[in-house]
Coordinates of C-alpha atoms and ligand atoms in Angstrom, one line a residue:
M1 CA 3.0 -30.9 -0.4
S2 CA 1.5 -32.1 -3.5
H3 CA 0.1 -29.6 -6.0
N4 CA -3.0 -31.7 -5.9
A5 CA -3.6 -30.6 -2.4
E6 CA -4.2 -26.9 -3.5
S7 CA -6.6 -27.9 -6.2
T8 CA -8.5 -30.2 -3.9
A9 CA -8.7 -27.6 -1.2
F10 CA -10.2 -24.8 -3.3
R11 CA -12.4 -27.2 -5.3
S12 CA -13.8 -28.6 -2.1
A13 CA -14.3 -25.2 -0.6
L14 CA -16.3 -24.1 -3.6
E15 CA -18.4 -27.2 -3.5
V16 CA -19.4 -26.4 0.1
I17 CA -20.2 -22.8 -0.8
R18 CA -22.1 -23.8 -3.9
A19 CA -24.5 -25.9 -1.8
V20 CA -25.6 -22.7 0.0
E21 CA -25.3 -19.9 -2.5
P22 CA -24.1 -21.0 -5.9
R23 CA -23.8 -17.5 -7.2
V24 CA -21.1 -16.7 -4.7
A25 CA -19.2 -19.9 -5.8
D26 CA -19.5 -18.8 -9.4
A27 CA -18.3 -15.3 -8.7
I28 CA -15.2 -16.7 -6.9
G29 CA -14.5 -19.0 -9.8
A30 CA -15.0 -16.1 -12.3
E31 CA -12.6 -13.9 -10.3
L32 CA -9.9 -16.5 -10.7
T33 CA -10.5 -16.7 -14.5
D34 CA -10.4 -12.8 -14.7
Q35 CA -7.2 -12.6 -12.7
R36 CA -5.6 -15.3 -14.8
E37 CA -6.5 -13.6 -18.0
S38 CA -5.6 -10.0 -17.3
L39 CA -2.2 -8.4 -17.6
K40 CA -2.3 -6.9 -14.1
L41 CA 0.0 -3.8 -13.8
I42 CA -1.8 -2.2 -10.8
A43 CA 1.1 -1.2 -8.6
S44 CA -0.8 -1.9 -5.3
E45 CA -2.0 -5.4 -6.2
N46 CA -0.4 -8.8 -6.0
Y47 CA -1.3 -12.5 -5.8
A48 CA -1.1 -14.1 -2.3
S49 CA 0.0 -17.7 -2.0
P50 CA -2.6 -20.5 -1.7
A51 CA -1.3 -21.1 1.9
T52 CA -2.0 -17.5 2.8
L53 CA -5.4 -17.5 1.2
L54 CA -6.4 -20.8 2.9
A55 CA -5.3 -19.6 6.3
M56 CA -8.1 -17.0 6.1
G57 CA -11.0 -19.3 5.3
N58 CA -11.7 -20.9 8.7
W59 CA -13.2 -20.6 12.2
F60 CA -10.6 -18.1 13.5
S61 CA -13.0 -15.7 11.9
D62 CA -15.5 -16.6 14.6
K63 CA -13.4 -15.5 17.5
Y64 CA -13.5 -12.1 19.4
A65 CA -10.0 -11.2 20.6
E66 CA -10.0 -7.5 21.7
G67 CA -6.8 -6.7 23.6
T68 CA -3.3 -8.0 22.9
V69 CA -1.5 -11.3 23.3
G70 CA -2.0 -12.6 26.8
R71 CA -4.2 -9.6 27.8
R72 CA -7.5 -10.2 26.2
F73 CA -11.0 -8.8 27.1
Y74 CA -12.4 -12.2 26.0
A75 CA -11.9 -15.7 27.3
G76 CA -10.5 -18.6 25.2
C77 CA -8.0 -16.7 23.0
Q78 CA -5.1 -19.1 23.4
N79 CA -5.0 -20.1 19.7
V80 CA -5.5 -16.5 18.6
D81 CA -2.5 -15.6 20.9
T82 CA -0.5 -18.3 19.1
V83 CA -1.0 -16.8 15.6
E84 CA -0.9 -13.2 16.6
A85 CA 2.4 -13.8 18.5
L86 CA 3.8 -15.7 15.5
A87 CA 2.9 -13.0 13.0
A88 CA 4.4 -10.3 15.3
E89 CA 7.6 -12.4 15.7
H90 CA 8.0 -13.0 12.0
A91 CA 7.4 -9.3 11.4
R92 CA 10.0 -8.2 14.0
E93 CA 12.6 -10.7 12.6
L94 CA 11.9 -9.9 9.0
F95 CA 12.1 -6.1 9.4
G96 CA 14.5 -5.9 12.4
A97 CA 11.8 -4.0 14.3
A98 CA 11.7 -3.6 18.1
H99 CA 7.9 -4.0 18.2
A100 CA 5.2 -5.2 15.7
Y101 CA 1.4 -4.8 16.0
V102 CA -0.4 -7.0 13.5
Q103 CA -4.0 -6.2 14.2
P104 CA -4.8 -3.3 11.8
H105 CA -7.4 -4.3 9.2
S106 CA -5.8 -2.2 6.4
G107 CA -3.2 0.4 5.7
I108 CA -5.5 3.2 6.6
D109 CA -6.3 1.6 9.9
A110 CA -2.5 1.2 10.6
N111 CA -2.1 4.9 10.0
L112 CA -4.9 5.8 12.4
V113 CA -3.2 3.6 15.1
A114 CA 0.1 5.4 14.4
F115 CA -1.5 8.9 14.6
W116 CA -3.1 8.0 17.9
A117 CA 0.1 6.6 19.3
I118 CA 2.1 9.7 18.3
L119 CA -0.6 12.1 19.7
A120 CA -0.8 10.2 22.9
D121 CA 3.0 10.1 23.2
R122 CA 3.8 13.6 22.2
V123 CA 1.0 16.1 23.0
E124 CA 1.5 17.9 26.3
S125 CA -2.0 17.4 27.7
P126 CA -2.4 17.0 31.5
A127 CA -6.0 15.8 30.9
L128 CA -4.8 13.1 28.5
K129 CA -2.2 12.0 31.1
K130 CA -5.0 11.6 33.6
A131 CA -7.0 9.7 31.1
Q132 CA -4.0 7.4 30.3
V133 CA -3.5 6.3 33.9
R134 CA -7.2 5.3 33.9
Q135 CA -8.4 8.1 36.2
V136 CA -11.0 8.7 33.7
N137 CA -13.7 9.2 36.3
D138 CA -11.6 12.0 37.8
L139 CA -11.7 14.0 34.6
T140 CA -13.9 17.1 34.8
E141 CA -15.9 18.5 31.8
A142 CA -13.1 21.1 31.6
D143 CA -10.5 18.4 31.3
W144 CA -12.3 16.7 28.5
F145 CA -12.7 20.0 26.7
A146 CA -9.0 20.7 27.1
L147 CA -8.1 17.2 25.9
R148 CA -10.0 17.6 22.7
R149 CA -8.5 21.0 22.1
E150 CA -5.0 19.9 22.9
L151 CA -5.2 16.8 20.6
G152 CA -6.8 18.7 17.7
N153 CA -5.1 20.8 15.1
Q154 CA -1.6 19.3 15.6
R155 CA 0.7 19.7 12.6
M156 CA 1.7 17.1 10.0
L157 CA 4.1 17.5 7.2
G158 CA 3.9 14.9 4.4
M159 CA 4.4 14.4 0.7
S160 CA 2.0 16.2 -1.5
L161 CA -0.7 14.1 -3.3
D162 CA 0.4 15.0 -6.8
A163 CA 4.0 14.1 -6.0
G164 CA 2.9 10.6 -4.9
G165 CA 1.8 11.0 -1.3
H166 CA -1.3 9.3 0.1
L167 CA -4.7 10.6 1.2
T168 CA -4.1 9.5 4.8
H169 CA -1.1 11.8 5.1
G170 CA -3.2 14.8 6.0
F171 CA -5.4 15.3 2.9
R172 CA -9.0 16.4 3.0
P173 CA -10.8 13.3 1.6
N174 CA -9.4 11.4 4.6
I175 CA -10.0 12.1 8.3
S176 CA -6.3 12.9 8.7
G177 CA -6.9 16.1 6.7
K178 CA -9.6 17.2 9.1
M179 CA -7.8 16.3 12.3
F180 CA -4.4 17.7 11.4
D181 CA -3.1 21.1 10.3
Q182 CA -1.3 19.8 7.3
R183 CA 1.4 21.1 5.0
S184 CA 3.1 19.1 2.2
Y185 CA 6.4 18.9 0.5
G186 CA 6.5 18.3 -3.2
T187 CA 9.2 17.3 -5.7
D188 CA 11.7 19.3 -7.7
P189 CA 9.8 20.4 -10.9
A190 CA 13.0 19.8 -13.0
T191 CA 13.9 16.4 -11.8
G192 CA 10.8 15.1 -10.2
L193 CA 12.8 14.0 -7.2
I194 CA 12.3 14.9 -3.5
D195 CA 14.4 18.0 -2.7
Y196 CA 15.5 17.3 0.9
D197 CA 16.7 20.9 1.4
R198 CA 13.1 22.1 0.6
V199 CA 11.7 19.5 3.1
A200 CA 14.1 20.8 5.7
E201 CA 13.1 24.3 5.0
A202 CA 9.4 23.5 5.2
A203 CA 10.0 21.6 8.5
R204 CA 11.9 24.6 10.0
E205 CA 9.1 27.0 9.1
F206 CA 6.1 24.8 10.0
K207 CA 7.5 22.8 13.0
P208 CA 5.4 19.8 12.5
L209 CA 4.6 17.3 15.3
I210 CA 4.8 14.5 12.7
L211 CA 7.0 14.3 9.6
V212 CA 5.5 11.6 7.3
G213 CA 7.6 9.8 4.7
G214 CA 6.3 7.2 2.2
Y215 CA 4.2 7.3 -0.9
S216 CA 1.8 5.5 -3.3
A217 CA 3.1 6.9 -6.6
Y218 CA 6.7 8.0 -6.3
P219 CA 9.0 5.9 -8.5
R220 CA 12.2 6.4 -6.6
K221 CA 14.1 5.4 -3.4
V222 CA 13.6 7.8 -0.4
N223 CA 16.5 8.6 1.9
F224 CA 15.0 7.9 5.3
R225 CA 18.2 8.8 7.1
I226 CA 18.0 12.4 5.9
L227 CA 14.3 12.6 6.6
R228 CA 15.0 11.4 10.2
E229 CA 17.7 14.1 10.6
I230 CA 15.2 16.7 9.4
A231 CA 12.6 15.4 11.9
D232 CA 15.1 15.5 14.7
S233 CA 16.2 19.0 13.9
V234 CA 12.6 20.3 14.6
G235 CA 11.6 17.8 17.3
A236 CA 9.1 16.0 15.0
T237 CA 8.2 12.3 15.3
F238 CA 9.2 10.6 12.1
M239 CA 6.6 8.2 10.7
V240 CA 7.0 6.2 7.4
D241 CA 4.1 4.6 5.6
M242 CA 5.8 1.8 3.5
A243 CA 2.4 0.4 2.3
H244 CA 3.6 0.2 -1.2
F245 CA 7.2 -0.9 -0.9
A246 CA 7.3 -3.1 2.2
G247 CA 8.1 -6.1 0.0
L248 CA 11.3 -4.3 -1.2
V249 CA 12.3 -3.6 2.4
A250 CA 11.5 -7.2 3.4
G251 CA 13.5 -8.5 0.4
K252 CA 16.5 -6.3 1.3
V253 CA 16.4 -4.3 -1.9
F254 CA 16.0 -1.2 0.2
T255 CA 18.8 -1.2 2.8
G256 CA 20.8 1.3 4.7
D257 CA 19.5 4.9 4.3
F258 CA 16.6 3.5 2.2
D259 CA 15.3 1.1 4.8
P260 CA 12.8 3.0 6.9
V261 CA 12.7 0.7 9.9
P262 CA 16.0 1.7 11.6
H263 CA 15.4 5.4 10.9
A264 CA 11.7 6.0 11.7
H265 CA 10.1 6.2 15.2
I266 CA 7.1 4.4 13.7
V267 CA 6.4 2.5 10.4
T268 CA 3.1 1.5 9.0
T269 CA 2.3 -0.8 6.1
T270 CA -0.3 -2.8 4.3
T271 CA 0.4 -6.5 4.0
H272 CA -1.2 -7.1 0.6
K273 CA 0.8 -5.0 -1.8
S274 CA 4.5 -5.8 -2.6
L275 CA 4.6 -7.8 0.7
R276 CA 2.3 -10.4 -1.0
G277 CA 0.3 -11.3 2.2
P278 CA -3.4 -11.1 3.0
R279 CA -5.4 -7.9 2.8
G280 CA -4.4 -6.1 6.0
G281 CA -2.1 -3.6 7.8
M282 CA 0.6 -3.6 10.4
V283 CA 2.6 -1.1 12.6
L284 CA 6.3 -1.4 13.5
C285 CA 7.7 0.9 16.1
Q286 CA 10.4 1.9 18.6
P287 CA 9.9 0.5 22.1
E288 CA 8.7 3.9 23.5
L289 CA 5.6 3.9 21.3
A290 CA 4.8 0.2 21.8
D291 CA 2.3 0.6 24.6
Q292 CA 0.3 3.2 22.8
V293 CA 0.4 1.2 19.5
D294 CA -0.9 -1.8 21.3
R295 CA -4.0 0.1 22.4
G296 CA -5.0 0.3 18.7
C297 CA -8.0 -1.9 19.4
P298 CA -10.4 -0.7 20.7
M299 CA -8.9 2.8 20.6
V300 CA -9.3 3.2 16.8
L301 CA -9.8 -0.3 15.5
G302 CA -12.7 -2.8 15.6
G303 CA -12.1 -6.3 16.9
P304 CA -9.0 -8.0 15.5
L305 CA -9.4 -10.5 12.6
P306 CA -7.7 -13.6 13.8
H307 CA -8.1 -15.4 10.5
V308 CA -6.3 -12.6 8.8
M309 CA -3.6 -12.6 11.5
A310 CA -3.1 -16.3 10.8
A311 CA -2.6 -15.5 7.1
K312 CA -0.2 -12.7 8.0
A313 CA 1.9 -15.2 10.0
V314 CA 2.0 -17.5 6.9
A315 CA 2.8 -14.7 4.5
L316 CA 5.5 -13.2 6.8
A317 CA 7.0 -16.7 7.2
E318 CA 7.2 -16.9 3.3
A319 CA 8.8 -13.4 3.2
R320 CA 11.6 -14.6 5.5
R321 CA 12.6 -17.3 3.0
P322 CA 15.6 -16.6 0.8
D323 CA 13.5 -16.8 -2.4
F324 CA 11.5 -13.7 -1.3
A325 CA 14.7 -11.6 -1.6
D326 CA 15.1 -12.9 -5.1
Y327 CA 11.4 -12.0 -5.8
A328 CA 11.9 -8.5 -4.5
Q329 CA 15.0 -8.0 -6.7
R330 CA 13.1 -9.3 -9.7
I331 CA 10.3 -6.8 -9.0
V332 CA 12.7 -3.9 -9.4
D333 CA 14.6 -5.5 -12.4
N334 CA 11.2 -5.8 -14.1
A335 CA 10.1 -2.2 -13.3
Q336 CA 13.4 -1.0 -14.7
A337 CA 13.1 -3.1 -17.9
L338 CA 9.5 -1.8 -18.3
A339 CA 10.8 1.8 -17.8
D340 CA 13.6 1.3 -20.3
G341 CA 11.3 -0.2 -22.9
L342 CA 8.9 2.7 -22.6
L343 CA 11.7 5.3 -22.7
R344 CA 13.3 3.7 -25.8
R345 CA 9.9 4.0 -27.6
G346 CA 9.6 7.6 -26.7
A347 CA 7.4 7.7 -23.5
T348 CA 7.8 10.4 -20.9
L349 CA 8.3 9.1 -17.4
V350 CA 8.1 11.0 -14.2
T351 CA 11.7 11.3 -12.8
G352 CA 12.9 9.6 -16.1
G353 CA 12.8 6.1 -14.7
T354 CA 12.4 4.0 -11.5
D355 CA 14.3 2.4 -8.8
N356 CA 11.4 0.7 -7.1
H357 CA 8.4 -1.4 -8.2
L358 CA 6.5 1.3 -10.1
V359 CA 6.7 3.5 -13.2
L360 CA 4.7 6.7 -13.7
I361 CA 4.0 7.5 -17.4
D362 CA 3.1 11.1 -18.2
V363 CA 0.6 10.5 -20.9
S364 CA 0.2 14.1 -22.0
G365 CA 3.0 13.4 -24.4
Y366 CA 0.5 11.0 -26.2
G367 CA -2.1 13.8 -26.2
L368 CA -4.2 11.9 -23.7
T369 CA -5.5 12.3 -20.1
G370 CA -4.8 9.6 -17.6
R371 CA -8.5 8.6 -17.8
Q372 CA -8.4 8.1 -21.6
A373 CA -5.2 6.2 -21.4
E374 CA -6.4 4.0 -18.5
Q375 CA -9.6 3.1 -20.4
A376 CA -7.9 2.5 -23.7
L377 CA -5.4 0.2 -22.0
L378 CA -8.2 -1.7 -20.3
D379 CA -10.0 -2.2 -23.6
S380 CA -6.7 -3.8 -24.7
G381 CA -6.5 -6.3 -21.8
I382 CA -4.0 -4.2 -19.8
V383 CA -5.0 -3.3 -16.3
T384 CA -3.4 -0.1 -14.9
N385 CA -4.7 2.9 -13.0
R386 CA -4.6 6.6 -13.8
N387 CA -2.7 8.8 -11.4
S388 CA -1.8 12.4 -11.0
V389 CA 1.6 13.6 -12.0
P390 CA 3.4 16.5 -10.2
Q391 CA 1.6 19.8 -10.9
D392 CA -1.1 17.9 -12.8
P393 CA -3.1 20.2 -15.0
N394 CA -6.0 17.7 -15.2
G395 CA -6.6 17.3 -11.5
A396 CA -7.1 14.2 -9.4
W397 CA -10.1 12.8 -11.4
Y398 CA -8.9 12.9 -15.0
T399 CA -5.1 13.1 -14.3
S400 CA -2.2 13.1 -16.7
G401 CA -0.5 9.9 -15.6
I402 CA -0.7 6.2 -15.7
R403 CA 0.8 4.3 -12.8
I404 CA 2.1 0.8 -13.6
G405 CA 3.7 -1.6 -11.2
T406 CA 5.4 -5.0 -11.4
P407 CA 4.8 -6.9 -8.1
A408 CA 1.9 -9.0 -9.5
L409 CA 3.4 -10.0 -12.9
T410 CA 6.7 -10.8 -11.1
T411 CA 4.8 -13.2 -8.8
R412 CA 3.5 -14.9 -12.0
G413 CA 7.1 -15.3 -13.1
L414 CA 7.3 -12.8 -16.0
G415 CA 10.8 -11.4 -16.5
T416 CA 12.6 -8.6 -18.2
A417 CA 12.0 -9.8 -21.8
E418 CA 8.3 -9.9 -21.2
M419 CA 8.5 -6.4 -19.7
D420 CA 9.9 -5.1 -22.9
Q421 CA 7.1 -6.7 -24.8
T422 CA 4.6 -5.2 -22.3
A423 CA 6.2 -1.8 -22.9
E424 CA 5.6 -2.3 -26.7
L425 CA 1.9 -3.2 -26.1
I426 CA 1.4 -0.1 -23.8
H427 CA 3.2 2.2 -26.2
T428 CA 1.2 0.9 -29.2
V429 CA -2.2 1.4 -27.4
L430 CA -1.2 4.9 -26.3
T431 CA 0.0 6.0 -29.7
Q432 CA -3.0 4.6 -31.5
T433 CA -5.6 6.2 -29.1
T434 CA -6.9 9.6 -30.0
A435 CA -8.6 12.0 -27.6
G436 CA -12.3 12.7 -28.4
A437 CA -14.3 15.9 -28.4
N438 CA -17.5 17.0 -26.5
A439 CA -20.7 17.7 -28.4
D440 CA -19.8 21.4 -28.5
G441 CA -16.4 20.6 -30.1
T442 CA -14.3 21.3 -27.1
P443 CA -11.7 18.6 -26.2
S444 CA -13.0 15.9 -23.9
K445 CA -10.9 14.6 -21.0
A446 CA -12.8 11.3 -21.0
K447 CA -13.7 10.4 -24.6
Y448 CA -11.3 8.7 -26.9
T449 CA -11.2 6.4 -29.9
L450 CA -9.2 3.3 -30.4
D451 CA -9.7 0.9 -33.2
A452 CA -11.6 -2.2 -31.8
D453 CA -9.7 -4.7 -33.9
L454 CA -6.4 -3.2 -32.7
A455 CA -7.6 -3.4 -29.1
D456 CA -8.5 -7.1 -29.6
K457 CA -5.2 -7.8 -31.2
I458 CA -3.3 -6.3 -28.3
A459 CA -5.5 -8.2 -25.8
R460 CA -4.6 -11.4 -27.5
Q461 CA -0.9 -10.5 -27.4
A462 CA -1.3 -9.8 -23.7
T463 CA -2.8 -13.2 -23.2
D464 CA 0.0 -14.8 -25.1
L465 CA 2.5 -13.1 -22.8
L466 CA 0.8 -14.6 -19.8
A467 CA 0.2 -18.1 -21.2
P468 CA 3.7 -19.5 -20.2
H469 CA 3.2 -18.1 -16.7
P470 CA -0.2 -19.4 -15.4
L471 CA -1.5 -17.9 -12.2
Y472 CA -1.8 -20.6 -9.5
P473 CA -0.7 -23.3 -11.9
A474 CA -1.6 -26.0 -9.3
I475 CA -5.2 -24.9 -9.0
N476 CA -7.7 -26.4 -11.4
L477 CA -11.4 -25.8 -10.5
T478 CA -13.0 -27.8 -13.3
Ligands
PLP1 C1 -2.5 1.6 -0.2 C2 -2.0 2.6 0.8 C3 -2.7 2.8 2.0 C4 -4.0 2.3 2.3 O1 -4.1 0.9 2.4 P1 -5.5 0.2 2.6 O2 -5.2 -1.2 3.0 O3 -6.2 0.3 1.3 O4 -6.3 0.9 3.7 C5 -2.1 3.7 2.9 N1 -1.0 4.3 2.7 C6 -0.3 4.2 1.5 C7 1.0 4.9 1.3 C8 -0.8 3.3 0.5 O5 -0.2 3.2 -0.6

């Protein structure tokens, strides 16, 4: 394929859009410019391939396809069947999974599908059993009442938010926190690491229906073999949400005890983070949960997005190529180089380093909140996000941490030498930023001062770092 083809494809697409609503075409063009110019260290973001992006922009978007491959509630789904079956096959082969369901629209939706499947599989509810075999009309009012009571208030044990867990693992701002009786496991205050003995103790006391593994902001490997043993010891279903690190599993950086797929009953993920696919979600599971998982739409999901499933098939095919394993390893090499560079300059890192794609800086050592640090870095052309650290004294809004991740910059081709320079830029900004005060003289958690000339200078240096590694080098819109 010629490089020219990518340029022509996107240029032509914009020309067609511009003829209808030029402001949308302009915004799409401006977004490319912004993404090209910023040093993107957001751990959950990446850059999908042109083939993946293009697979989404077409008439598959016009098709309704409720149901599953070969069993649709709409006629004329043969081409949707082709792409959905392909995406599922690539997913099963890539991850060594018994079953893959590629319809979820996002990671949160994938988790809702998993929760439903586990509840339907595990909760002893005669009324639910009747409903499952489609004797819905035979259910009495009392049956429905019992069904709601039996499905509600089931127990979930997951990683605490400030240790790096995710909202969807039973926390109040998400529906999971309202549906489930939740308890969480944290990390050891001294090491920052998961203490598996404490998890086992919590499981013994709490007897959860679901044990959840997985995280958004934990910079270390997780031993899924041990978590499965803990789940088995209390009869829990073991679910892993690998939304953040699916690319490291796909690229065989996480194998053996650290690969969740052979150990978990059910695994959920996004497809757009380290996996580098389109914005979407996916569920992998053991055969006994497959039927319930496949009811995802319309049980909890809206109609499938065939254009996104087409893009998932493309991205998963890319992830099965040998160069993806090389990419995954470089993500981790880069994160470790970034961590080493920060540590050498005196930063404090949660757990003292990383063995995945992310690094969590405790910025209280710089006298800043996460919010001040995030904004000062942004002023300097460095895009990160603030994040709680374990036992965070500043809460979930201001926080005391900065989360940085390497999947996106690694896609652009930056390597360990550039990570050390990135560490220098970050450290310089954080040491030169000072916390501000409120009008009454008390310390502010949001205000800060950073010399504007210094911020500009850092931003220019960030741009220089990116210059040899253009984003989508083949695409020229002008
Ligand atoms: C990002 C993330 C999600 C949510 O994914 P969306 O696609 O934004 O819905 C769920 N779980 C974990 C662990 C995540 O990191």
